């Protein structure tokens, strides 16, 4: 064999060569439609990126991110035991969640004095860990309690890694009400703490209210940045120098299961803050950047999938540069987590840090074309959105005018449509539902609606339309709840007869598709057989006990057998008849034969399932 240069045998990979191969696979298909997607902000996600030169990127302080666990049990002794188990099990940060805070979700610590809080922190050595308070309207009261606990223990605030978590603007966004003098109150609280040697962060610019309402990545970044700047201005206006004001602010962003956008979002936040520091004439310092996995993505159905979601989100936040990451327990949407769910939440992060060594590189996304491009585009989009908020008078004025709520509502409406059509898939809820799932355990402590009392909710008030807090899976969960009610009442779930036509090779794909789609609404598909005779098909339907049916087969068999099969099923008593697929040229004939609706990719599956469940359970 003739010797040839390796470059001839293995020509270098180029974009042009790759595009040529893609054209061969697409066979004339639309490149944009098949391989390019867009984020909720309209940012293009390309299938391939060129290598990028690393951009100077603000990063987390050296070392791994902190594994943070929520302390939210209302009983002090139990809260202490759970917190100690978390710390002994590898966590090195705690979030003290107080009853009444939006993030408490009906639970939370409820101390009446410092002794109660001290009991909830029994044997927890605060100087050895990082601590963040999450108290909503009671933020100042909670801060005073932790200060009293520190004093009672004979310790000092100096050197504590402590975030007071004061977020009155987040309180306004989440609840619609805020004390008008919030700025003077946070400034006075910071002054009181600083007088005793405090060097931590007083204010928290929290992105959770916006994310839970359906905000895009750029909208969350913009609102959070605008909140941080509002606190910066308020602290400076009430006597704190600009440098200390900057150091007194931390940021919390949500992390969801989209690893590309989550990494880019956290990187973008550090860039945006550095831009603010430069505009203020301040030498840059590492921003204290917290992460919490997204409430929006949590599901009550097939909750074990939440472990995958939160693990991916925690990983992405850590790689994106978060200083601390709080992973919600996988049962969080069902109630107060028990010790096992808490252990899973922290261990998923410990594996990422200690076994996978993902925290050893300061900025692993640096130089990657996809992440550098997404970070830059997201930064630009978020900065433009932030400037729009500033033109509206700042974050508080924008909330009061309903401008932010309106923009988020538009994004939420689009996402709602995508959820309904399953363009945005929810594993375990809208896709691959498991009707035989086993129940998981949560603590037997019912959620209660705690009053929003506290310094940030008393006195003359600023008001706005509150942002809703929603989980994406809720519409499908409502259907499943209705199915469970039928099961409890009758001993069986609503069913749909799968009217499979022809051999397995012809009906299997659409029959499987239909069974999974109906299961997302709590409707169990019955029948695995295929039929070639309409009489046998009708008899099988009558024997099934179902009220509704769905024709499943190939387009070729539909063309020759669907009309006859539809007539036979209707004559056999089918109240509502569906067909898996699009009708095409047969629509008029199928409708005349009794087909009521069509189940296909891209259709409004949620609306179809809502109607199907009603028909399947009608008396």
Coordinates of C-alpha atoms in Angstrom, one line a residue:
X1 CA 0.0 0.0 0.0
X2 CA 1.4 3.4 -1.0
X3 CA 2.4 5.6 1.9
X4 CA 0.2 8.6 2.1
X5 CA 0.3 11.6 4.5
X6 CA -2.0 11.2 7.5
X7 CA -3.7 14.5 6.4
X8 CA -4.8 12.8 3.2
X9 CA -6.1 9.7 5.0
X10 CA -7.8 11.7 7.8
X11 CA -8.6 15.2 6.5
X12 CA -9.1 17.8 9.2
X13 CA -12.6 18.3 10.5
X14 CA -14.1 21.5 9.3
X15 CA -17.5 23.1 9.5
X16 CA -17.9 22.7 5.8
X17 CA -17.3 19.0 5.9
X18 CA -19.7 18.6 8.8
X19 CA -22.4 20.6 6.9
X20 CA -22.0 18.3 3.9
X21 CA -22.6 15.3 6.1
X22 CA -25.6 16.9 7.7
X23 CA -27.1 17.7 4.3
X24 CA -26.8 14.0 3.5
X25 CA -28.7 13.0 6.6
X26 CA -31.3 15.7 6.4
X27 CA -32.0 14.8 2.7
X28 CA -33.4 18.2 1.9
X29 CA -34.9 18.8 5.4
X30 CA -34.9 22.3 6.9
X31 CA -31.6 22.8 8.8
X32 CA -33.1 25.6 10.9
X33 CA -36.2 23.7 11.9
X34 CA -34.4 20.4 12.6
X35 CA -31.2 21.4 14.3
X36 CA -31.5 25.0 15.6
X37 CA -33.6 25.9 18.6
X38 CA -34.2 29.1 20.5
X39 CA -34.4 29.9 24.2
X40 CA -37.3 31.7 25.8
X41 CA -35.3 34.9 25.2
X42 CA -34.9 34.1 21.5
X43 CA -31.2 33.2 21.7
X44 CA -30.3 30.7 19.1
X45 CA -28.9 27.3 20.2
X46 CA -26.8 26.0 17.4
X47 CA -25.9 22.4 16.9
X48 CA -22.2 23.1 16.5
X49 CA -20.0 25.9 17.7
X50 CA -16.5 26.9 16.7
X51 CA -13.9 27.0 19.5
X52 CA -13.8 30.3 21.4
X53 CA -11.0 32.2 22.9
X54 CA -11.5 32.3 26.7
X55 CA -13.0 35.5 27.9
X56 CA -11.9 37.1 31.2
X57 CA -14.6 35.7 33.5
X58 CA -15.2 36.5 37.1
X59 CA -15.2 33.2 39.0
X60 CA -16.0 31.8 42.4
X61 CA -13.3 32.0 45.1
X62 CA -10.9 29.1 45.0
X63 CA -12.3 25.8 46.2
X64 CA -15.5 23.8 45.8
X65 CA -18.9 25.2 46.2
X66 CA -20.7 24.7 49.5
X67 CA -23.3 22.0 49.9
X68 CA -26.2 23.8 51.6
X69 CA -29.2 22.2 53.3
X70 CA -32.5 23.8 54.3
X71 CA -33.5 23.8 58.0
X72 CA -37.3 24.1 57.9
X73 CA -38.8 21.8 60.4
X74 CA -41.2 23.6 62.7
X75 CA -40.1 21.6 65.8
X76 CA -36.8 23.0 67.1
X77 CA -35.5 19.7 68.4
X78 CA -36.3 17.8 65.2
X79 CA -34.8 20.7 63.1
X80 CA -31.6 20.5 65.1
X81 CA -31.3 16.7 64.7
X82 CA -31.9 17.0 60.9
X83 CA -29.4 19.8 60.6
X84 CA -26.7 17.9 62.5
X85 CA -27.3 14.8 60.4
X86 CA -26.8 17.0 57.3
X87 CA -23.6 18.5 58.6
X88 CA -22.2 15.2 59.8
X89 CA -23.1 13.7 56.4
X90 CA -21.1 16.2 54.4
X91 CA -23.0 19.5 54.1
X92 CA -21.1 22.6 55.1
X93 CA -23.8 25.3 54.9
X94 CA -27.4 25.7 56.2
X95 CA -30.3 27.8 55.1
X96 CA -32.6 28.7 58.0
X97 CA -36.0 28.9 56.5
X98 CA -38.6 30.7 58.7
X99 CA -42.3 30.1 58.7
X100 CA -44.1 32.6 56.5
X101 CA -41.3 33.1 54.0
X102 CA -42.4 32.4 50.4
X103 CA -39.8 29.6 50.2
X104 CA -41.0 27.9 53.3
X105 CA -44.1 26.6 51.4
X106 CA -46.2 26.3 54.6
X107 CA -43.5 24.9 56.9
X108 CA -40.4 26.5 58.4
X109 CA -38.8 27.5 61.7
X110 CA -41.1 29.3 64.1
X111 CA -39.0 30.6 67.0
X112 CA -40.5 33.2 69.3
X113 CA -37.2 34.1 70.9
X114 CA -33.5 33.5 70.7
X115 CA -33.7 30.5 73.0
X116 CA -36.1 28.8 70.5
X117 CA -33.8 29.5 67.6
X118 CA -30.8 28.3 69.7
X119 CA -32.6 25.0 70.3
X120 CA -33.2 24.6 66.6
X121 CA -29.4 25.1 66.1
X122 CA -28.5 22.9 69.1
X123 CA -24.8 21.7 68.8
X124 CA -24.5 23.4 65.4
X125 CA -21.2 25.3 65.4
X126 CA -21.9 28.4 63.4
X127 CA -18.2 29.5 63.1
X128 CA -17.5 26.3 61.1
X129 CA -20.2 26.6 58.5
X130 CA -21.9 29.1 56.2
X131 CA -25.4 30.2 57.2
X132 CA -28.1 32.0 55.2
X133 CA -31.4 33.3 56.6
X134 CA -34.6 33.0 54.5
X135 CA -37.3 34.7 56.5
X136 CA -39.4 36.8 54.1
X137 CA -41.2 39.6 55.8
X138 CA -39.6 38.7 59.1
X139 CA -36.1 39.2 57.7
X140 CA -35.0 41.8 60.2
X141 CA -36.5 39.9 63.2
X142 CA -34.8 36.7 62.1
X143 CA -31.5 38.6 61.8
X144 CA -31.9 40.0 65.3
X145 CA -32.6 36.5 66.6
X146 CA -29.4 35.0 65.1
X147 CA -27.4 37.9 66.5
X148 CA -28.8 37.1 69.9
X149 CA -28.0 33.4 69.6
X150 CA -24.4 34.3 68.7
X151 CA -24.2 36.6 71.8
X152 CA -25.8 34.0 74.1
X153 CA -23.2 31.5 73.0
X154 CA -20.3 33.9 73.8
X155 CA -19.3 34.1 70.2
X156 CA -19.0 37.2 67.9
X157 CA -20.3 38.1 64.5
X158 CA -16.9 38.9 63.2
X159 CA -15.6 36.2 61.0
X160 CA -19.0 34.4 60.7
X161 CA -19.8 33.3 57.2
X162 CA -23.3 34.7 57.5
X163 CA -25.9 36.0 55.0
X164 CA -28.8 37.8 56.6
X165 CA -30.9 37.3 53.5
X166 CA -32.8 40.6 53.8
X167 CA -34.9 40.8 50.6
X168 CA -37.8 43.2 50.9
X169 CA -38.1 43.7 47.2
X170 CA -38.4 39.9 46.7
X171 CA -41.1 40.0 49.3
X172 CA -42.9 42.7 47.2
X173 CA -42.6 40.6 44.1
X174 CA -43.9 37.4 45.8
X175 CA -46.6 38.7 48.0
X176 CA -47.6 42.1 46.5
X177 CA -46.9 44.2 49.6
X178 CA -43.9 45.9 51.1
X179 CA -43.3 48.5 53.9
X180 CA -42.5 51.8 52.2
X181 CA -39.5 52.5 54.4
X182 CA -37.7 49.2 53.6
X183 CA -34.5 51.0 52.5
X184 CA -33.9 52.7 55.9
X185 CA -34.7 49.5 57.7
X186 CA -32.1 47.4 55.9
X187 CA -29.6 50.2 56.2
X188 CA -30.2 50.5 59.9
X189 CA -30.0 46.8 60.4
X190 CA -26.6 46.6 58.6
X191 CA -25.3 49.5 60.7
X192 CA -26.3 47.7 63.9
X193 CA -24.6 44.5 62.8
X194 CA -21.5 46.2 61.5
X195 CA -21.1 48.0 64.9
X196 CA -20.7 44.5 66.3
X197 CA -18.0 43.4 63.9
X198 CA -20.2 41.9 61.2
X199 CA -18.5 41.5 57.8
X200 CA -21.1 39.3 56.0
X201 CA -23.9 40.1 53.6
X202 CA -27.1 41.8 54.7
X203 CA -29.2 41.9 51.5
X204 CA -30.1 39.2 49.1
X205 CA -31.2 39.8 45.5
X206 CA -33.3 36.7 44.9
X207 CA -34.3 35.5 41.5
X208 CA -36.7 32.8 42.7
X209 CA -40.0 34.9 42.6
X210 CA -39.4 35.7 39.0
X211 CA -38.3 32.2 38.0
X212 CA -41.3 30.6 39.7
X213 CA -43.6 32.9 37.9
X214 CA -42.2 31.7 34.5
X215 CA -39.4 34.2 33.8
X216 CA -36.8 33.5 31.1
X217 CA -33.2 33.3 32.0
X218 CA -32.5 36.9 30.9
X219 CA -35.6 38.2 32.7
X220 CA -34.5 36.5 35.9
X221 CA -31.0 38.0 35.6
X222 CA -32.4 41.4 34.8
X223 CA -34.8 41.5 37.8
X224 CA -32.2 40.1 40.1
X225 CA -29.6 42.7 39.0
X226 CA -32.0 45.5 39.3
X227 CA -32.9 44.4 42.8
X228 CA -29.2 44.2 43.8
X229 CA -28.7 47.8 42.5
X230 CA -31.7 49.0 44.3
X231 CA -30.2 47.7 47.6
X232 CA -26.8 49.2 46.6
X233 CA -28.5 52.6 46.2
X234 CA -30.6 52.3 49.4
X235 CA -27.6 51.4 51.5
X236 CA -25.5 54.2 50.1
X237 CA -28.4 56.7 50.4
X238 CA -28.7 55.9 54.1
X239 CA -25.1 56.4 55.1
X240 CA -23.1 53.3 54.1
X241 CA -20.1 53.9 51.8
X242 CA -20.3 52.4 48.4
X243 CA -17.7 49.7 49.0
X244 CA -19.4 48.3 52.1
X245 CA -22.7 48.5 50.4
X246 CA -21.4 46.4 47.5
X247 CA -19.9 43.9 50.0
X248 CA -23.2 43.6 51.8
X249 CA -25.1 42.3 48.8
X250 CA -25.5 38.6 47.7
X251 CA -27.4 37.1 44.8
X252 CA -29.5 33.9 44.6
X253 CA -30.3 32.4 41.2
X254 CA -32.4 29.3 40.4
X255 CA -30.8 26.3 38.8
X256 CA -32.8 24.1 36.6
X257 CA -32.2 20.9 34.6
X258 CA -31.1 22.7 31.4
X259 CA -27.4 22.4 31.9
X260 CA -26.3 24.7 29.1
X261 CA -28.5 27.6 30.1
X262 CA -28.0 27.2 33.8
X263 CA -24.2 27.3 33.4
X264 CA -24.4 30.3 31.1
X265 CA -26.8 32.1 33.5
X266 CA -24.5 31.8 36.5
X267 CA -21.5 32.9 34.4
X268 CA -23.5 35.8 33.0
X269 CA -24.5 37.0 36.5
X270 CA -20.9 37.3 37.5
X271 CA -20.2 39.3 34.3
X272 CA -23.1 41.6 34.9
X273 CA -22.1 42.3 38.4
X274 CA -18.6 43.1 37.4
X275 CA -20.0 45.5 34.9
X276 CA -21.9 47.3 37.7
X277 CA -18.8 47.4 39.8
X278 CA -16.8 49.0 37.0
X279 CA -19.6 51.6 36.5
X280 CA -19.3 52.4 40.2
X281 CA -15.6 52.8 40.0
X282 CA -15.1 49.8 42.4
X283 CA -12.3 47.3 42.2
X284 CA -14.0 44.0 41.4
X285 CA -14.6 41.4 44.1
X286 CA -16.0 37.9 43.9
X287 CA -19.8 38.2 44.1
X288 CA -21.4 35.9 46.7
X289 CA -23.6 33.9 44.4
X290 CA -26.1 31.3 45.9
X291 CA -28.0 28.7 43.9
X292 CA -31.2 26.8 44.7
X293 CA -32.6 24.2 42.4
X294 CA -35.8 25.3 40.7
X295 CA -39.2 24.8 42.4
X296 CA -40.7 25.3 38.9
X297 CA -39.4 22.0 37.6
X298 CA -40.4 19.8 40.6
X299 CA -43.1 17.2 40.1
X300 CA -45.4 15.4 42.5
X301 CA -45.7 12.5 40.0
X302 CA -42.8 10.0 39.7
X303 CA -40.9 12.1 42.1
X304 CA -37.7 10.0 41.7
X305 CA -37.2 11.8 38.4
X306 CA -36.7 14.9 40.6
X307 CA -33.4 13.4 41.8
X308 CA -32.2 13.5 38.2
X309 CA -33.4 17.1 37.7
X310 CA -31.9 18.4 40.9
X311 CA -28.6 16.6 40.4
X312 CA -28.3 18.1 36.9
X313 CA -29.3 21.5 38.2
X314 CA -26.8 21.4 41.2
X315 CA -24.1 20.2 38.9
X316 CA -24.8 23.1 36.4
X317 CA -24.9 25.7 39.1
X318 CA -21.6 24.5 40.6
X319 CA -19.9 24.4 37.2
X320 CA -21.3 27.9 36.5
X321 CA -19.6 29.3 39.5
X322 CA -22.2 29.2 42.4
X323 CA -20.6 29.6 45.8
X324 CA -23.3 27.5 47.5
X325 CA -25.9 25.2 46.1
X326 CA -29.1 24.1 47.9
X327 CA -30.8 21.1 46.2
X328 CA -34.4 20.8 47.0
X329 CA -35.3 17.3 48.3
X330 CA -36.9 15.1 45.6
X331 CA -40.1 15.0 47.7
X332 CA -40.3 18.8 48.2
X333 CA -43.5 19.2 46.1
X334 CA -45.3 16.5 48.2
X335 CA -44.5 17.9 51.7
X336 CA -41.7 18.3 54.3
X337 CA -38.8 16.1 53.4
X338 CA -37.7 13.2 55.7
X339 CA -34.2 12.3 56.5
X340 CA -33.8 10.0 53.5
X341 CA -34.8 12.7 51.0
X342 CA -32.5 15.2 52.7
X343 CA -29.6 12.7 52.5
X344 CA -30.2 12.2 48.7
X345 CA -30.2 15.9 48.2
X346 CA -26.8 16.4 49.9
X347 CA -25.2 13.2 48.7
X348 CA -25.9 14.0 45.0
X349 CA -23.7 17.1 45.5
X350 CA -21.0 15.3 47.5
X351 CA -20.6 12.8 44.7
X352 CA -20.2 15.7 42.2
X353 CA -17.6 17.4 44.3
X354 CA -15.7 14.6 46.0
X355 CA -15.9 11.7 43.5
X356 CA -16.4 13.4 40.2
X357 CA -14.1 16.3 41.1
X358 CA -16.2 18.8 39.2
X359 CA -15.2 21.7 41.4
X360 CA -11.4 21.4 40.8
X361 CA -11.5 23.8 37.8
X362 CA -12.4 27.4 38.4
X363 CA -14.3 27.9 35.2
X364 CA -14.7 24.6 33.2
X365 CA -16.8 26.3 30.5
X366 CA -14.1 28.8 29.6
X367 CA -13.1 28.6 25.9
X368 CA -16.0 26.3 24.9
X369 CA -17.7 27.8 22.0
X370 CA -21.3 27.0 23.1
X371 CA -20.9 28.2 26.6
X372 CA -19.0 31.4 25.7
X373 CA -21.5 32.3 23.1
X374 CA -24.5 31.6 25.3
X375 CA -22.9 33.5 28.2
X376 CA -22.3 36.5 26.0
X377 CA -25.7 36.5 24.4
X378 CA -27.4 36.0 27.7
X379 CA -25.4 38.8 29.3
X380 CA -26.3 41.2 26.4
X381 CA -30.0 40.2 26.5
X382 CA -30.2 40.5 30.3
X383 CA -28.4 43.9 30.3
X384 CA -30.9 45.2 27.8
X385 CA -33.8 43.9 30.0
X386 CA -32.2 45.5 33.1
X387 CA -31.9 48.8 31.3
X388 CA -35.6 48.6 30.5
X389 CA -36.4 48.2 34.2
X390 CA -34.2 51.1 35.0
X391 CA -36.0 53.3 32.4
X392 CA -39.3 52.3 34.2
X393 CA -37.9 53.8 37.4
X394 CA -36.2 50.7 38.9
X395 CA -37.4 47.4 40.1
X396 CA -39.9 48.6 42.6
X397 CA -41.5 51.1 40.2
X398 CA -41.6 48.4 37.5
X399 CA -43.3 46.0 39.8
X400 CA -45.8 48.6 41.0
X401 CA -46.7 49.4 37.3
X402 CA -47.1 45.7 36.5
X403 CA -44.5 46.0 33.7
X404 CA -42.3 43.1 34.9
X405 CA -45.4 41.0 35.6
X406 CA -46.7 41.6 32.1
X407 CA -43.4 40.6 30.4
X408 CA -43.1 37.4 32.5
X409 CA -46.8 36.6 31.8
X410 CA -46.0 36.6 28.0
X411 CA -43.2 34.1 28.5
X412 CA -45.3 32.0 30.9
X413 CA -48.1 31.8 28.3
X414 CA -45.7 30.5 25.7
X415 CA -44.2 28.0 28.0
X416 CA -47.8 26.9 29.0
X417 CA -48.6 26.2 25.4
X418 CA -45.3 24.3 25.0
X419 CA -46.2 22.2 28.1
X420 CA -49.7 21.5 26.8
X421 CA -48.4 20.4 23.4
X422 CA -45.5 18.5 25.0
X423 CA -43.0 20.5 23.0
X424 CA -41.5 21.0 26.4
X425 CA -41.5 17.5 27.9
X426 CA -41.9 16.8 31.6
X427 CA -40.6 13.3 32.3
X428 CA -43.0 11.4 34.6
X429 CA -45.8 13.9 34.1
X430 CA -46.4 14.7 30.4
X431 CA -44.0 12.1 29.0
X432 CA -43.3 8.5 30.1
X433 CA -45.9 8.6 33.0
X434 CA -45.9 5.6 35.4
X435 CA -49.4 4.9 36.6
X436 CA -48.3 2.2 38.9
X437 CA -45.9 4.4 40.8
X438 CA -45.4 3.7 44.5
X439 CA -46.0 6.4 47.1
X440 CA -43.0 8.1 48.7
X441 CA -42.8 9.2 52.3
X442 CA -42.8 12.7 53.6
X443 CA -43.0 13.9 57.2
X444 CA -46.6 13.9 58.6
X445 CA -46.7 17.7 59.1
X446 CA -49.4 19.5 57.1
X447 CA -48.5 22.8 55.4
X448 CA -50.1 25.8 57.0
X449 CA -50.6 29.3 55.6
X450 CA -48.4 31.4 57.9
X451 CA -49.2 35.1 58.2
X452 CA -46.8 37.5 56.5
X453 CA -45.9 39.5 59.6
X454 CA -42.7 41.4 60.2
X455 CA -40.9 44.6 59.6
X456 CA -41.1 44.4 55.8
X457 CA -44.9 44.0 56.0
X458 CA -45.9 46.7 58.5
X459 CA -46.5 50.4 58.1
X460 CA -47.3 52.4 55.0
X461 CA -47.1 49.9 52.1
X462 CA -46.0 49.7 48.5
X463 CA -48.2 47.3 46.6
X464 CA -48.2 45.5 43.3
X465 CA -49.7 42.5 41.6
X466 CA -47.9 39.5 43.2
X467 CA -46.1 37.1 40.9
X468 CA -47.6 33.6 40.8
X469 CA -45.5 30.6 42.0
X470 CA -46.2 27.7 39.7
X471 CA -44.8 24.3 38.9
X472 CA -44.8 23.2 35.3
X473 CA -46.3 19.8 36.0
X474 CA -49.4 21.1 37.8
X475 CA -51.9 20.8 34.9
X476 CA -51.0 17.1 34.4
X477 CA -50.9 16.4 38.1
X478 CA -54.5 17.7 38.3
X479 CA -55.6 15.1 35.8
X480 CA -53.7 12.4 37.6
X481 CA -55.4 13.4 40.9
X482 CA -58.8 13.1 39.2
X483 CA -57.8 9.6 38.0
X484 CA -56.7 8.6 41.5
X485 CA -60.1 9.8 42.8
X486 CA -61.8 7.5 40.3
X487 CA -59.5 4.6 41.3
X488 CA -60.3 5.1 45.0
X489 CA -64.1 5.4 44.3
X490 CA -64.5 2.5 41.8
X491 CA -61.5 0.3 42.2
X492 CA -60.3 1.0 38.6
X493 CA -58.8 3.8 36.6
X494 CA -60.4 5.5 33.6
X495 CA -59.5 3.5 30.5
X496 CA -59.2 4.0 26.8
X497 CA -59.5 1.1 24.4
X498 CA -56.6 1.0 22.0
X499 CA -58.2 0.0 18.7
X500 CA -55.1 -1.4 17.0
X501 CA -55.6 -2.2 13.3
X502 CA -53.5 -4.6 11.4
X503 CA -50.2 -6.4 12.4
X504 CA -48.0 -5.3 15.2
X505 CA -45.5 -3.7 12.9
X506 CA -48.2 -1.4 11.6
X507 CA -49.8 -0.3 14.9
X508 CA -47.1 -0.6 17.5
X509 CA -45.5 2.8 17.2
X510 CA -48.8 4.8 17.4
X511 CA -50.3 2.4 20.0
X512 CA -47.3 3.0 22.3
X513 CA -47.5 6.7 21.6
X514 CA -51.2 6.8 22.4
X515 CA -50.9 4.7 25.6
X516 CA -48.2 7.0 27.0
X517 CA -50.1 10.1 26.0
X518 CA -53.4 9.0 27.7
X519 CA -51.4 7.8 30.7
X520 CA -50.2 11.4 31.2
X521 CA -53.9 12.2 32.0
X522 CA -54.3 9.2 34.2
X523 CA -56.1 7.1 31.6
X524 CA -55.0 3.6 31.3
X525 CA -54.7 2.0 27.8
X526 CA -56.2 -1.4 27.4
X527 CA -55.8 -4.0 24.7
X528 CA -52.6 -5.1 23.1
X529 CA -54.1 -7.0 20.1
X530 CA -54.4 -6.0 16.5
X531 CA -57.6 -6.5 14.5
X532 CA -58.3 -6.9 10.8
X533 CA -62.1 -7.5 11.2
X534 CA -64.4 -4.8 12.4
X535 CA -66.8 -7.2 14.1
X536 CA -64.0 -8.6 16.3
X537 CA -62.8 -5.1 17.0
X538 CA -66.2 -4.0 18.2
X539 CA -66.7 -7.1 20.3
X540 CA -63.3 -6.5 22.0
X541 CA -64.2 -3.0 22.8
X542 CA -67.5 -4.0 24.4
X543 CA -65.7 -6.6 26.5
X544 CA -63.1 -4.0 27.7
X545 CA -65.5 -1.9 29.7
X546 CA -64.0 1.3 28.3
X547 CA -66.1 4.3 27.2
X548 CA -63.6 5.9 24.9
X549 CA -61.3 4.4 22.2
X550 CA -58.4 5.4 20.0
X551 CA -57.6 4.0 16.6
X552 CA -53.9 3.1 16.2
X553 CA -52.2 2.1 13.0
X554 CA -50.2 3.2 10.0
X555 CA -51.4 5.7 7.4
X556 CA -51.6 3.0 4.8
X557 CA -54.0 0.9 6.9
X558 CA -56.0 4.0 8.0
X559 CA -56.6 4.6 4.3
X560 CA -58.3 1.3 3.8
X561 CA -59.7 0.3 7.2
X562 CA -60.1 3.4 9.5
X563 CA -63.5 4.6 8.3
X564 CA -65.0 1.1 8.6
X565 CA -63.4 0.6 12.0
X566 CA -64.7 3.9 13.3
X567 CA -68.2 3.1 12.3
X568 CA -68.0 -0.2 14.0
X569 CA -66.7 1.2 17.2
X570 CA -69.3 3.9 17.3
X571 CA -72.0 1.3 16.8
X572 CA -70.5 -0.7 19.6
X573 CA -71.0 2.2 22.1
X574 CA -67.8 4.3 21.9
X575 CA -68.8 7.7 23.3
X576 CA -65.6 9.5 22.1
X577 CA -63.3 8.2 19.4
X578 CA -59.8 9.4 18.8
X579 CA -57.3 8.6 16.1
X580 CA -53.6 8.5 16.7
X581 CA -52.0 10.6 14.0
X582 CA -53.1 13.3 11.6
X583 CA -56.1 12.7 9.4
X584 CA -54.7 14.1 6.2
X585 CA -57.0 13.7 3.2
X586 CA -59.2 11.3 5.2
X587 CA -60.4 14.0 7.7
X588 CA -63.9 14.5 6.2
X589 CA -64.6 10.8 5.9
X590 CA -63.2 10.0 9.4
X591 CA -65.3 12.7 11.0
X592 CA -68.4 11.5 9.2
X593 CA -67.6 8.0 10.5
X594 CA -67.4 9.2 14.1
X595 CA -63.8 10.2 14.8
X596 CA -64.0 13.0 17.3
X597 CA -60.4 14.1 17.8
X598 CA -56.9 13.4 16.6
X599 CA -53.9 12.7 18.9
X600 CA -50.6 13.7 17.3
X601 CA -47.3 15.3 18.1
X602 CA -47.6 19.0 18.3
X603 CA -51.3 19.0 19.2
X604 CA -52.8 20.3 22.4
X605 CA -52.5 17.1 24.3
X606 CA -53.5 18.7 27.6
X607 CA -56.8 19.9 26.2
X608 CA -57.4 16.5 24.6
X609 CA -56.7 14.6 27.9
X610 CA -58.9 17.0 29.9
X611 CA -61.8 16.1 27.6
X612 CA -60.9 12.4 27.4
X613 CA -60.9 12.1 31.2
X614 CA -64.3 13.7 31.4
X615 CA -65.7 11.4 28.7
X616 CA -64.0 8.3 30.2
X617 CA -65.6 8.9 33.7
X618 CA -69.0 10.3 32.6
X619 CA -71.9 8.6 34.3

